[in-house]
Short mmCIF file of C-alpha atoms in Angstrom, two decimals:
data_model
loop_
_atom_site.label_atom_id
_atom_site.label_comp_id
_atom_site.label_asym_id
_atom_site.label_seq_id
_atom_site.Cartn_x
_atom_site.Cartn_y
_atom_site.Cartn_z
CA UNK N 1234 9.16 14.74 -10.55
CA UNK N 1235 10.16 15.88 -14.04
CA UNK N 1236 8.70 13.79 -16.83
CA UNK N 1237 10.37 15.47 -19.83
CA UNK N 1238 12.63 12.43 -20.05
CA UNK N 1239 14.00 10.15 -22.70
CA UNK N 1240 13.15 6.47 -22.86
CA UNK N 1241 15.20 4.34 -20.48
CA UNK N 1242 16.30 1.25 -22.43
CA UNK N 1243 17.09 -0.63 -19.20
CA UNK N 1244 13.58 -0.41 -17.71
CA UNK N 1245 12.63 -4.06 -18.29
CA UNK N 1246 15.96 -5.24 -16.91
CA UNK N 1247 15.41 -3.17 -13.77
CA UNK N 1248 11.85 -4.47 -13.34
CA UNK N 1249 13.11 -8.04 -13.67
CA UNK N 1250 15.97 -7.46 -11.21
CA UNK N 1251 13.50 -6.03 -8.72
CA UNK N 1252 11.32 -9.13 -9.10
CA UNK N 1253 8.40 -7.13 -10.39
CA UNK N 1254 7.49 -9.36 -13.33
CA UNK N 1255 5.72 -12.58 -12.39
CA UNK N 1256 4.10 -13.04 -15.82
CA UNK N 1257 4.24 -11.20 -19.11
CA UNK N 1258 2.97 -11.60 -22.62
CA UNK N 1259 5.65 -11.97 -25.34
CA UNK N 1260 8.73 -10.59 -23.56
CA UNK N 1261 10.70 -9.94 -26.73
CA UNK N 1262 7.85 -7.89 -28.17
CA UNK N 1263 7.40 -6.12 -24.85
CA UNK N 1264 11.11 -5.26 -24.66
CA UNK N 1265 11.01 -3.92 -28.19
CA UNK N 1266 7.98 -1.76 -27.41
CA UNK N 1267 9.51 -0.35 -24.21
CA UNK N 1268 12.80 0.53 -25.88
CA UNK N 1269 11.63 1.78 -29.29
CA UNK N 1270 9.30 4.53 -28.12
CA UNK N 1271 6.99 5.96 -25.51
CA UNK N 1272 4.39 3.39 -24.44
CA UNK N 1273 1.01 4.37 -23.07
CA UNK N 1274 0.11 2.02 -20.24
CA UNK N 1275 -2.61 1.66 -17.65
CA UNK N 1276 -3.20 0.13 -14.27
CA UNK N 1277 -6.59 -0.06 -12.58
CA UNK N 1278 -7.74 0.33 -8.98
CA UNK N 1279 -11.20 -0.73 -7.84
CA UNK N 1280 -12.66 1.34 -4.97
CA UNK N 1281 -13.79 -1.64 -2.87
CA UNK N 1282 -12.58 0.01 0.35
CA UNK N 1283 -12.07 3.61 1.55
CA UNK N 1284 -8.30 3.33 1.08
CA UNK N 1285 -5.67 1.59 -0.97
CA UNK N 1286 -3.29 -0.80 0.79
CA UNK N 1287 0.12 -2.44 0.47
CA UNK N 1288 -0.84 -4.55 -2.54
CA UNK N 1289 -1.99 -1.48 -4.44
CA UNK N 1290 1.25 0.28 -3.54
CA UNK N 1291 3.16 -2.25 -5.65
CA UNK N 1292 1.11 -1.13 -8.67
CA UNK N 1293 1.35 2.59 -7.90
CA UNK N 1294 5.13 2.45 -7.57
CA UNK N 1295 5.45 0.32 -10.71
CA UNK N 1296 3.47 2.96 -12.59
CA UNK N 1297 5.84 5.58 -11.24
CA UNK N 1298 8.85 3.55 -12.42
CA UNK N 1299 7.43 3.31 -15.92
CA UNK N 1300 6.70 7.05 -16.02
CA UNK N 1301 10.20 7.89 -14.79
CA UNK N 1302 11.51 5.67 -17.60
CA UNK N 1303 9.69 7.86 -20.13
CA UNK N 1304 6.35 6.09 -20.62
CA UNK N 1305 2.87 7.56 -20.23
CA UNK N 1306 0.56 6.40 -17.42
CA UNK N 1307 -3.20 6.13 -17.36
CA UNK N 1308 -4.43 5.51 -13.82
CA UNK N 1309 -7.90 3.99 -13.88
CA UNK N 1310 -10.20 4.23 -10.89
CA UNK N 1311 -13.05 1.77 -11.30
CA UNK N 1312 -16.25 3.64 -10.63
CA UNK N 1313 -18.04 0.92 -12.60
CA UNK N 1314 -16.06 -2.21 -11.70
CA UNK N 1315 -15.98 -1.04 -8.09
CA UNK N 1316 -19.76 -1.47 -8.02
CA UNK N 1317 -19.22 -5.21 -8.55
CA UNK N 1318 -15.74 -6.18 -7.39
CA UNK N 1319 -13.45 -8.84 -8.80
CA UNK N 1320 -14.51 -12.35 -7.73
CA UNK N 1321 -12.92 -13.63 -4.53
CA UNK N 1322 -12.18 -17.27 -3.83
CA UNK N 1323 -13.71 -16.95 -0.37
CA UNK N 1324 -17.19 -16.00 -1.52
CA UNK N 1325 -19.46 -13.33 -2.94
CA UNK N 1326 -18.47 -9.74 -2.33
CA UNK N 1327 -20.76 -7.38 -0.48
CA UNK N 1328 -21.98 -4.73 -2.93
CA UNK N 1329 -21.62 -1.15 -1.77
CA UNK N 1330 -24.04 1.65 -2.54
CA UNK N 1331 -23.44 3.96 -5.48
CA UNK N 1332 -22.79 6.87 -3.09
CA UNK N 1333 -20.22 4.85 -1.14
CA UNK N 1334 -18.40 3.83 -4.32
CA UNK N 1335 -18.45 7.43 -5.58
CA UNK N 1336 -16.89 8.61 -2.32
CA UNK N 1337 -14.25 5.88 -2.42
CA UNK N 1338 -13.43 6.72 -6.06
CA UNK N 1339 -12.45 10.22 -4.98
CA UNK N 1340 -10.43 8.95 -2.03
CA UNK N 1341 -8.53 6.49 -4.21
CA UNK N 1342 -7.95 9.16 -6.84
CA UNK N 1343 -6.43 11.48 -4.23
CA UNK N 1344 -4.16 8.70 -2.97
CA UNK N 1345 -2.78 7.91 -6.43
CA UNK N 1346 -2.23 11.48 -7.64
CA UNK N 1347 0.87 12.36 -5.54
CA UNK N 1348 2.83 9.44 -6.98
CA UNK N 1349 2.52 10.46 -10.64
CA UNK N 1350 3.30 13.62 -12.56
CA UNK N 1351 0.48 15.24 -14.52
CA UNK N 1352 2.83 17.58 -16.40
CA UNK N 1353 5.47 17.12 -19.05
CA UNK N 1354 5.85 15.11 -22.23
CA UNK N 1355 4.49 11.95 -20.64
CA UNK N 1356 1.93 13.47 -18.28
CA UNK N 1357 -0.33 11.04 -16.45
CA UNK N 1358 -4.06 10.87 -17.07
CA UNK N 1359 -6.66 9.79 -14.52
CA UNK N 1360 -9.71 7.98 -15.91
CA UNK N 1361 -12.88 6.44 -14.48
CA UNK N 1362 -14.43 3.46 -16.26
CA UNK N 1363 -17.90 4.62 -15.24
CA UNK N 1364 -17.54 7.21 -18.02
CA UNK N 1365 -17.77 4.59 -20.79
CA UNK N 1366 -20.00 2.01 -19.10
CA UNK N 1367 -22.86 3.95 -17.53
CA UNK N 1368 -24.54 4.67 -20.89
CA UNK N 1369 -23.66 1.34 -22.51
CA UNK N 1370 -26.77 -0.69 -23.29
CA UNK N 1371 -27.01 -4.33 -22.33
CA UNK N 1372 -27.62 -5.33 -25.94
CA UNK N 1373 -24.53 -3.49 -27.19
CA UNK N 1374 -22.43 -4.93 -24.37
CA UNK N 1375 -23.50 -8.50 -25.16
CA UNK N 1376 -23.15 -8.09 -28.95
CA UNK N 1377 -19.87 -6.18 -29.02
CA UNK N 1378 -18.06 -7.58 -25.98
CA UNK N 1379 -19.76 -10.76 -24.78
CA UNK N 1380 -19.49 -12.51 -28.16
CA UNK N 1381 -15.69 -12.54 -27.84
CA UNK N 1382 -15.70 -14.51 -24.57
CA UNK N 1383 -16.02 -18.32 -24.86
CA UNK N 1384 -17.79 -19.56 -21.72
CA UNK N 1385 -15.54 -22.62 -21.48
CA UNK N 1386 -12.50 -20.34 -21.09
CA UNK N 1387 -14.26 -18.26 -18.48
CA UNK N 1388 -15.15 -21.41 -16.53
CA UNK N 1389 -11.51 -22.51 -16.61
CA UNK N 1390 -10.33 -19.48 -14.61
CA UNK N 1391 -9.04 -20.58 -11.20
CA UNK N 1392 -11.21 -18.22 -9.15
CA UNK N 1393 -14.35 -19.23 -11.06
CA UNK N 1394 -13.56 -22.93 -10.83
CA UNK N 1395 -13.06 -22.67 -7.09
CA UNK N 1396 -16.46 -21.01 -6.68
CA UNK N 1397 -18.57 -23.24 -8.93
CA UNK N 1398 -19.59 -25.71 -6.26
CA UNK N 1399 -20.48 -23.07 -3.66
CA UNK N 1400 -21.94 -20.79 -6.29
CA UNK N 1401 -20.92 -17.62 -8.12
CA UNK N 1402 -23.30 -14.94 -9.35
CA UNK N 1403 -23.51 -13.93 -12.99
CA UNK N 1404 -22.46 -10.46 -11.84
CA UNK N 1405 -19.08 -11.58 -10.53
CA UNK N 1406 -18.71 -14.12 -13.32
CA UNK N 1407 -18.96 -11.25 -15.82
CA UNK N 1408 -16.40 -9.00 -14.13
CA UNK N 1409 -13.69 -10.08 -16.57
CA UNK N 1410 -15.75 -8.65 -19.45
CA UNK N 1411 -15.88 -5.22 -17.83
CA UNK N 1412 -12.15 -5.12 -17.14
CA UNK N 1413 -11.41 -6.24 -20.68
CA UNK N 1414 -13.72 -3.51 -21.95
CA UNK N 1415 -11.57 -1.00 -20.07
CA UNK N 1416 -8.47 -2.08 -21.97
CA UNK N 1417 -10.34 -2.01 -25.28
CA UNK N 1418 -11.62 1.53 -24.69
CA UNK N 1419 -8.24 2.84 -23.60
CA UNK N 1420 -6.64 1.15 -26.61
CA UNK N 1421 -9.14 2.71 -29.01
CA UNK N 1422 -9.43 6.17 -27.48
CA UNK N 1423 -5.95 6.75 -26.07
CA UNK N 1424 -3.60 4.32 -27.80
CA UNK N 1425 -2.86 2.40 -24.60
CA UNK N 1426 -0.93 -0.80 -25.42
CA UNK N 1427 0.20 -2.09 -22.02
CA UNK N 1428 -1.75 -3.06 -18.92
CA UNK N 1429 -0.32 -4.39 -15.68
CA UNK N 1430 -1.67 -5.56 -12.34
CA UNK N 1431 -1.14 -8.18 -9.65
CA UNK N 1432 -0.59 -11.80 -10.61
CA UNK N 1433 -4.02 -12.65 -9.20
CA UNK N 1434 -5.33 -10.51 -12.08
CA UNK N 1435 -3.49 -12.41 -14.80
CA UNK N 1436 -6.65 -13.98 -16.19
CA UNK N 1437 -8.27 -10.55 -16.47
CA UNK N 1438 -5.14 -9.02 -17.99
CA UNK N 1439 -4.80 -11.63 -20.72
CA UNK N 1440 -8.55 -11.53 -21.39
CA UNK N 1441 -8.17 -7.85 -22.27
CA UNK N 1442 -5.25 -8.61 -24.57
CA UNK N 1443 -7.32 -11.30 -26.29
CA UNK N 1444 -10.41 -9.04 -26.62
CA UNK N 1445 -8.36 -6.39 -28.43
CA UNK N 1446 -6.93 -9.04 -30.77
CA UNK N 1447 -10.35 -10.53 -31.52
CA UNK N 1448 -12.29 -7.28 -31.89
CA UNK N 1449 -9.75 -4.93 -33.46
CA UNK N 1450 -6.85 -7.12 -34.55
CA UNK N 1451 -4.61 -5.12 -32.19
CA UNK N 1452 -1.42 -6.39 -30.59
CA UNK N 1453 -1.00 -5.25 -27.01
CA UNK N 1454 0.89 -6.31 -23.90
CA UNK N 1455 0.31 -7.28 -20.27
CA UNK N 1456 2.51 -7.65 -17.20
CA UNK N 1457 1.63 -9.17 -13.83
CA UNK N 1458 3.55 -8.25 -10.70
CA UNK N 1459 3.99 -10.94 -8.04
CA UNK N 1460 1.82 -11.14 -4.97
CA UNK N 1461 3.85 -10.20 -1.91
CA UNK N 1462 4.18 -13.01 0.59
CA UNK N 1463 5.93 -13.52 3.89
CA UNK N 1464 8.71 -16.05 4.37
CA UNK N 1465 6.12 -18.70 5.31
CA UNK N 1466 4.19 -18.11 2.09
CA UNK N 1467 1.23 -16.26 3.58
CA UNK N 1468 0.14 -12.98 2.05
CA UNK N 1469 1.48 -9.63 3.09
CA UNK N 1470 -0.83 -6.69 3.57
CA UNK N 1471 -2.40 -7.86 6.81
CA UNK N 1472 -1.46 -6.75 10.29
CA UNK N 1473 -3.08 -7.58 13.60
CA UNK N 1474 -5.36 -4.60 13.07
CA UNK N 1475 -6.27 -5.41 9.47
CA UNK N 1476 -4.90 -4.30 6.10
CA UNK N 1477 -1.77 -2.19 5.74
CA UNK N 1478 -3.72 0.90 4.69
CA UNK N 1479 -2.14 3.91 2.99
CA UNK N 1480 -4.68 6.30 4.53
CA UNK N 1481 -3.18 7.79 7.71
CA UNK N 1482 -6.64 7.87 9.32
CA UNK N 1483 -6.96 4.10 8.96
CA UNK N 1484 -3.35 3.33 9.81
CA UNK N 1485 -1.26 5.94 11.66
CA UNK N 1486 2.04 6.71 9.91
CA UNK N 1487 3.92 5.56 13.02
CA UNK N 1488 2.31 2.11 12.78
CA UNK N 1489 2.99 2.08 9.04
CA UNK N 1490 6.66 2.85 9.72
CA UNK N 1491 6.86 0.12 12.36
CA UNK N 1492 5.48 -2.47 9.94
CA UNK N 1493 8.41 -1.94 7.57
CA UNK N 1494 10.90 -1.62 10.41
CA UNK N 1495 9.86 -5.09 11.59
CA UNK N 1496 10.29 -6.70 8.15
CA UNK N 1497 11.55 -10.27 8.21
CA UNK N 1498 15.28 -10.72 7.65
CA UNK N 1499 14.58 -13.19 4.84
CA UNK N 1500 12.34 -10.70 3.01
CA UNK N 1501 13.91 -7.29 3.58
CA UNK N 1502 15.97 -7.41 0.37
CA UNK N 1503 12.91 -8.25 -1.70
CA UNK N 1504 10.94 -5.45 -0.08
CA UNK N 1505 13.72 -2.94 -0.74
CA UNK N 1506 13.67 -3.87 -4.42
CA UNK N 1507 9.90 -3.65 -4.82
CA UNK N 1508 8.98 -0.72 -2.58
CA UNK N 1509 11.90 1.70 -2.84
CA UNK N 1510 13.60 3.67 -5.58
CA UNK N 1511 17.06 3.11 -4.16
CA UNK N 1512 19.54 2.18 -6.90
CA UNK N 1513 20.73 -1.39 -7.30
CA UNK N 1514 24.19 -0.69 -5.87
CA UNK N 1515 22.73 0.79 -2.67
CA UNK N 1516 20.26 -2.04 -2.17
CA UNK N 1517 22.96 -4.64 -2.68
CA UNK N 1518 25.19 -2.81 -0.21
CA UNK N 1519 22.37 -2.81 2.36
CA UNK N 1520 21.82 -6.54 1.79
CA UNK N 1521 25.52 -7.23 2.29
CA UNK N 1522 25.61 -5.16 5.49
CA UNK N 1523 22.49 -6.93 6.72
CA UNK N 1524 23.97 -10.36 6.01
CA UNK N 1525 27.07 -9.44 8.02
CA UNK N 1526 25.34 -7.73 10.94
CA UNK N 1527 21.59 -8.41 10.87
CA UNK N 1528 21.16 -7.24 14.45
CA UNK N 1529 21.85 -3.64 13.36
CA UNK N 1530 18.76 -3.84 11.09
CA UNK N 1531 20.26 -1.30 8.68
CA UNK N 1532 18.22 -2.71 5.78
CA UNK N 1533 14.95 -2.52 7.74
CA UNK N 1534 15.68 1.05 8.84
CA UNK N 1535 16.34 2.12 5.26
CA UNK N 1536 13.20 0.31 4.09
CA UNK N 1537 10.97 1.93 6.72
CA UNK N 1538 12.34 5.40 6.07
CA UNK N 1539 12.10 5.12 2.28
CA UNK N 1540 8.57 3.68 2.07
CA UNK N 1541 7.11 5.91 4.78
CA UNK N 1542 8.59 8.97 3.06
CA UNK N 1543 7.02 7.90 -0.23
CA UNK N 1544 3.57 7.43 1.29
CA UNK N 1545 3.43 9.99 4.11
CA UNK N 1546 6.17 12.44 3.23
CA UNK N 1547 9.70 13.01 4.47
CA UNK N 1548 8.67 15.50 7.16
CA UNK N 1549 6.26 13.05 8.79
CA UNK N 1550 8.86 10.31 8.56
CA UNK N 1551 11.40 12.45 10.40
CA UNK N 1552 8.82 13.12 13.13
CA UNK N 1553 8.28 9.38 13.50
CA UNK N 1554 12.01 8.76 13.76
CA UNK N 1555 12.29 11.55 16.32
CA UNK N 1556 9.37 10.11 18.32
CA UNK N 1557 11.00 6.67 18.41
CA UNK N 1558 14.34 8.17 19.40
CA UNK N 1559 12.68 10.20 22.14
CA UNK N 1560 10.75 7.26 23.58
CA UNK N 1561 13.57 4.75 23.48
CA UNK N 1562 16.51 7.10 23.78
CA UNK N 1563 15.27 9.63 26.29
CA UNK N 1564 15.15 12.62 23.94
CA UNK N 1565 12.91 15.68 23.91
CA UNK N 1566 9.24 14.71 23.66
CA UNK N 1567 7.81 18.12 22.80
CA UNK N 1568 6.84 19.13 19.28
CA UNK N 1569 6.44 15.59 17.95
CA UNK N 1570 2.76 16.08 17.12
CA UNK N 1571 0.58 13.09 16.17
CA UNK N 1572 3.65 10.85 15.85
CA UNK N 1573 3.99 10.80 19.66
CA UNK N 1574 0.36 9.82 20.17
CA UNK N 1575 0.60 7.10 17.51
CA UNK N 1576 3.75 5.71 19.11
CA UNK N 1577 2.10 5.60 22.51
CA UNK N 1578 -1.02 3.96 21.09
CA UNK N 1579 1.25 1.12 19.92
CA UNK N 1580 2.57 0.71 23.47
CA UNK N 1581 -0.76 1.14 25.25
CA UNK N 1582 -2.63 4.19 26.46
CA UNK N 1583 -4.86 4.92 29.42
CA UNK N 1584 -7.19 7.92 29.28
CA UNK N 1585 -8.00 10.24 32.15
CA UNK N 1586 -10.55 13.06 32.33
CA UNK N 1587 -9.04 16.53 32.22
CA UNK N 1588 -11.16 17.77 35.12
CA UNK N 1589 -9.88 15.14 37.57
CA UNK N 1590 -6.82 15.38 39.80
CA UNK N 1591 -3.97 13.41 38.22
CA UNK N 1592 -3.00 10.25 40.15
CA UNK N 1593 0.49 9.80 41.52
CA UNK N 1594 3.20 8.16 39.49
CA UNK N 1595 2.95 4.93 41.51
CA UNK N 1596 -0.78 4.62 40.72
CA UNK N 1597 -0.16 5.47 37.06
CA UNK N 1598 2.48 2.76 36.72
CA UNK N 1599 0.00 0.18 38.00
CA UNK N 1600 -2.92 1.45 35.96
CA UNK N 1601 -0.81 1.56 32.78
CA UNK N 1602 0.32 -2.04 33.31
CA UNK N 1603 3.97 -1.22 33.90
CA UNK N 1604 3.80 -2.61 37.44
CA UNK N 1605 1.66 -5.39 38.88
CA UNK N 1606 1.11 -3.72 42.25
CA UNK N 1607 1.73 -0.49 44.12
CA UNK N 1608 4.49 -2.23 46.04
CA UNK N 1609 6.25 -3.18 42.82
CA UNK N 1610 5.76 0.35 41.50
CA UNK N 1611 7.27 1.87 44.63
CA UNK N 1612 10.28 -0.43 44.39
CA UNK N 1613 10.72 0.55 40.75
CA UNK N 1614 10.77 4.24 41.69
CA UNK N 1615 13.10 3.63 44.65
CA UNK N 1616 15.53 1.72 42.44
CA UNK N 1617 15.62 4.53 39.88
CA UNK N 1618 13.78 2.59 37.15
CA UNK N 1619 10.70 4.83 36.73
CA UNK N 1620 10.59 7.76 34.29
CA UNK N 1621 8.01 10.45 33.60
CA UNK N 1622 8.48 12.21 30.26
CA UNK N 1623 12.01 10.74 30.09
CA UNK N 1624 12.97 12.23 33.45
CA UNK N 1625 13.78 9.81 36.27
CA UNK N 1626 11.23 9.91 39.10
CA UNK N 1627 13.05 10.35 42.41
CA UNK N 1628 10.07 10.59 44.80
CA UNK N 1629 7.69 7.66 45.34
CA UNK N 1630 4.97 10.18 46.20
CA UNK N 1631 5.47 12.25 43.03
CA UNK N 1632 2.26 13.52 41.42
CA UNK N 1633 2.36 14.98 37.89
CA UNK N 1634 0.71 18.34 37.23
CA UNK N 1635 -0.90 19.92 34.20
CA UNK N 1636 2.45 21.56 33.43
CA UNK N 1637 3.92 18.08 32.83
CA UNK N 1638 1.52 17.30 29.97
CA UNK N 1639 3.41 17.02 26.68
CA UNK N 1640 1.64 19.01 23.97
CA UNK N 1641 -1.05 19.68 26.57
CA UNK N 1642 -2.40 16.11 26.67
CA UNK N 1643 0.24 13.39 27.14
CA UNK N 1644 2.27 11.88 29.93
CA UNK N 1645 4.91 9.34 28.94
CA UNK N 1646 5.64 6.66 31.52
CA UNK N 1647 8.64 4.39 31.20
CA UNK N 1648 9.96 1.53 33.27
CA UNK N 1649 13.55 0.68 32.56
CA UNK N 1650 14.81 1.19 29.02
CA UNK N 1651 12.08 -0.31 26.84
CA UNK N 1652 8.77 -0.64 28.68
CA UNK N 1653 6.64 2.44 28.27
CA UNK N 1654 3.02 3.53 28.13
CA UNK N 1655 1.04 6.67 27.51
CA UNK N 1656 -1.42 8.59 29.64
CA UNK N 1657 -3.79 10.79 27.68
CA UNK N 1658 -5.65 13.55 29.49
CA UNK N 1659 -8.77 14.66 27.65
#
């Protein structure tokens, strides 16, 4: 991505059209800053897990939009704040060890880097807030930072108020001071004048703006992106298996692709705006096509392909599409790599030892849950409804051999057009 670019005067309009601004400090001043020159901005990520997830992706892609519009990103990984964690409404966070946080810092850093350009006139910079906090004395912190934070305002924050009765530690209570210190340091040392984050961070964002005004007389800006919610108002980012992780080891790319492919009709337009870089005309055309023929799921298909390509790469996305086409359309199963295994894991997999004689197809259909009994399995074969590796099974006594294993380890069983399961030989 080339970053030797001029300032895009329509950036704020595009962010607003995409629904990416839930809150902002003085919008007129912000618009002036974003159109008059190159703005240095930052967004922070706390390493409170071994991977970033869907909510973080909103921030990463917003940073990319600002950089493409000519502004200069500072991506902050919270080696210090990650030791504490932002207060949660549900209760005290579990503190991780310093070694764990250090490892997660590097993982998060590696996940962010591909989305930004570190070359050009507005090259990105990666920073770690542990660099300016680890040698800061308690006395200096209290004198220089703590004195600017009225306790009554801190107590008025929603997350703090909700925790007062059950109890909140001084550690979590003080998190806002550390995040505000980040903004102050980046303002002083790098000329950063804009911070953004999720709307659940709005209290922290504005606290940083206020600290800079009180301590240095500086005028800076903040933006909050909306929290993503489903049509029923519940939060996105959770699947049956947990968070929608960006790390392919925690969430296989095939499962990631399927999440977007199954987006709700009522939300697919919003998701296209927030999570893709498709131009407005193309998104509006997809929305119109979806409104006319929602059963074709053209908008969902575009969404899944675009977001998966951004996170896992276009080559992996094409393998996923090929794996789906092969499983549901009877195509060639060979050469699909991990995408085939991930697709089968979604459907259900049974595992057999490599040393054992493979069971017959009838037994495999029962064991894989595609038939309730051997009698039902035999009838399925006799009626032409059983497939092994997308080839119709003609013989009720058929037994697969090692030569039938796709990529040396998989058998793909299918009953009818849509019911399939995997057999893994290890």
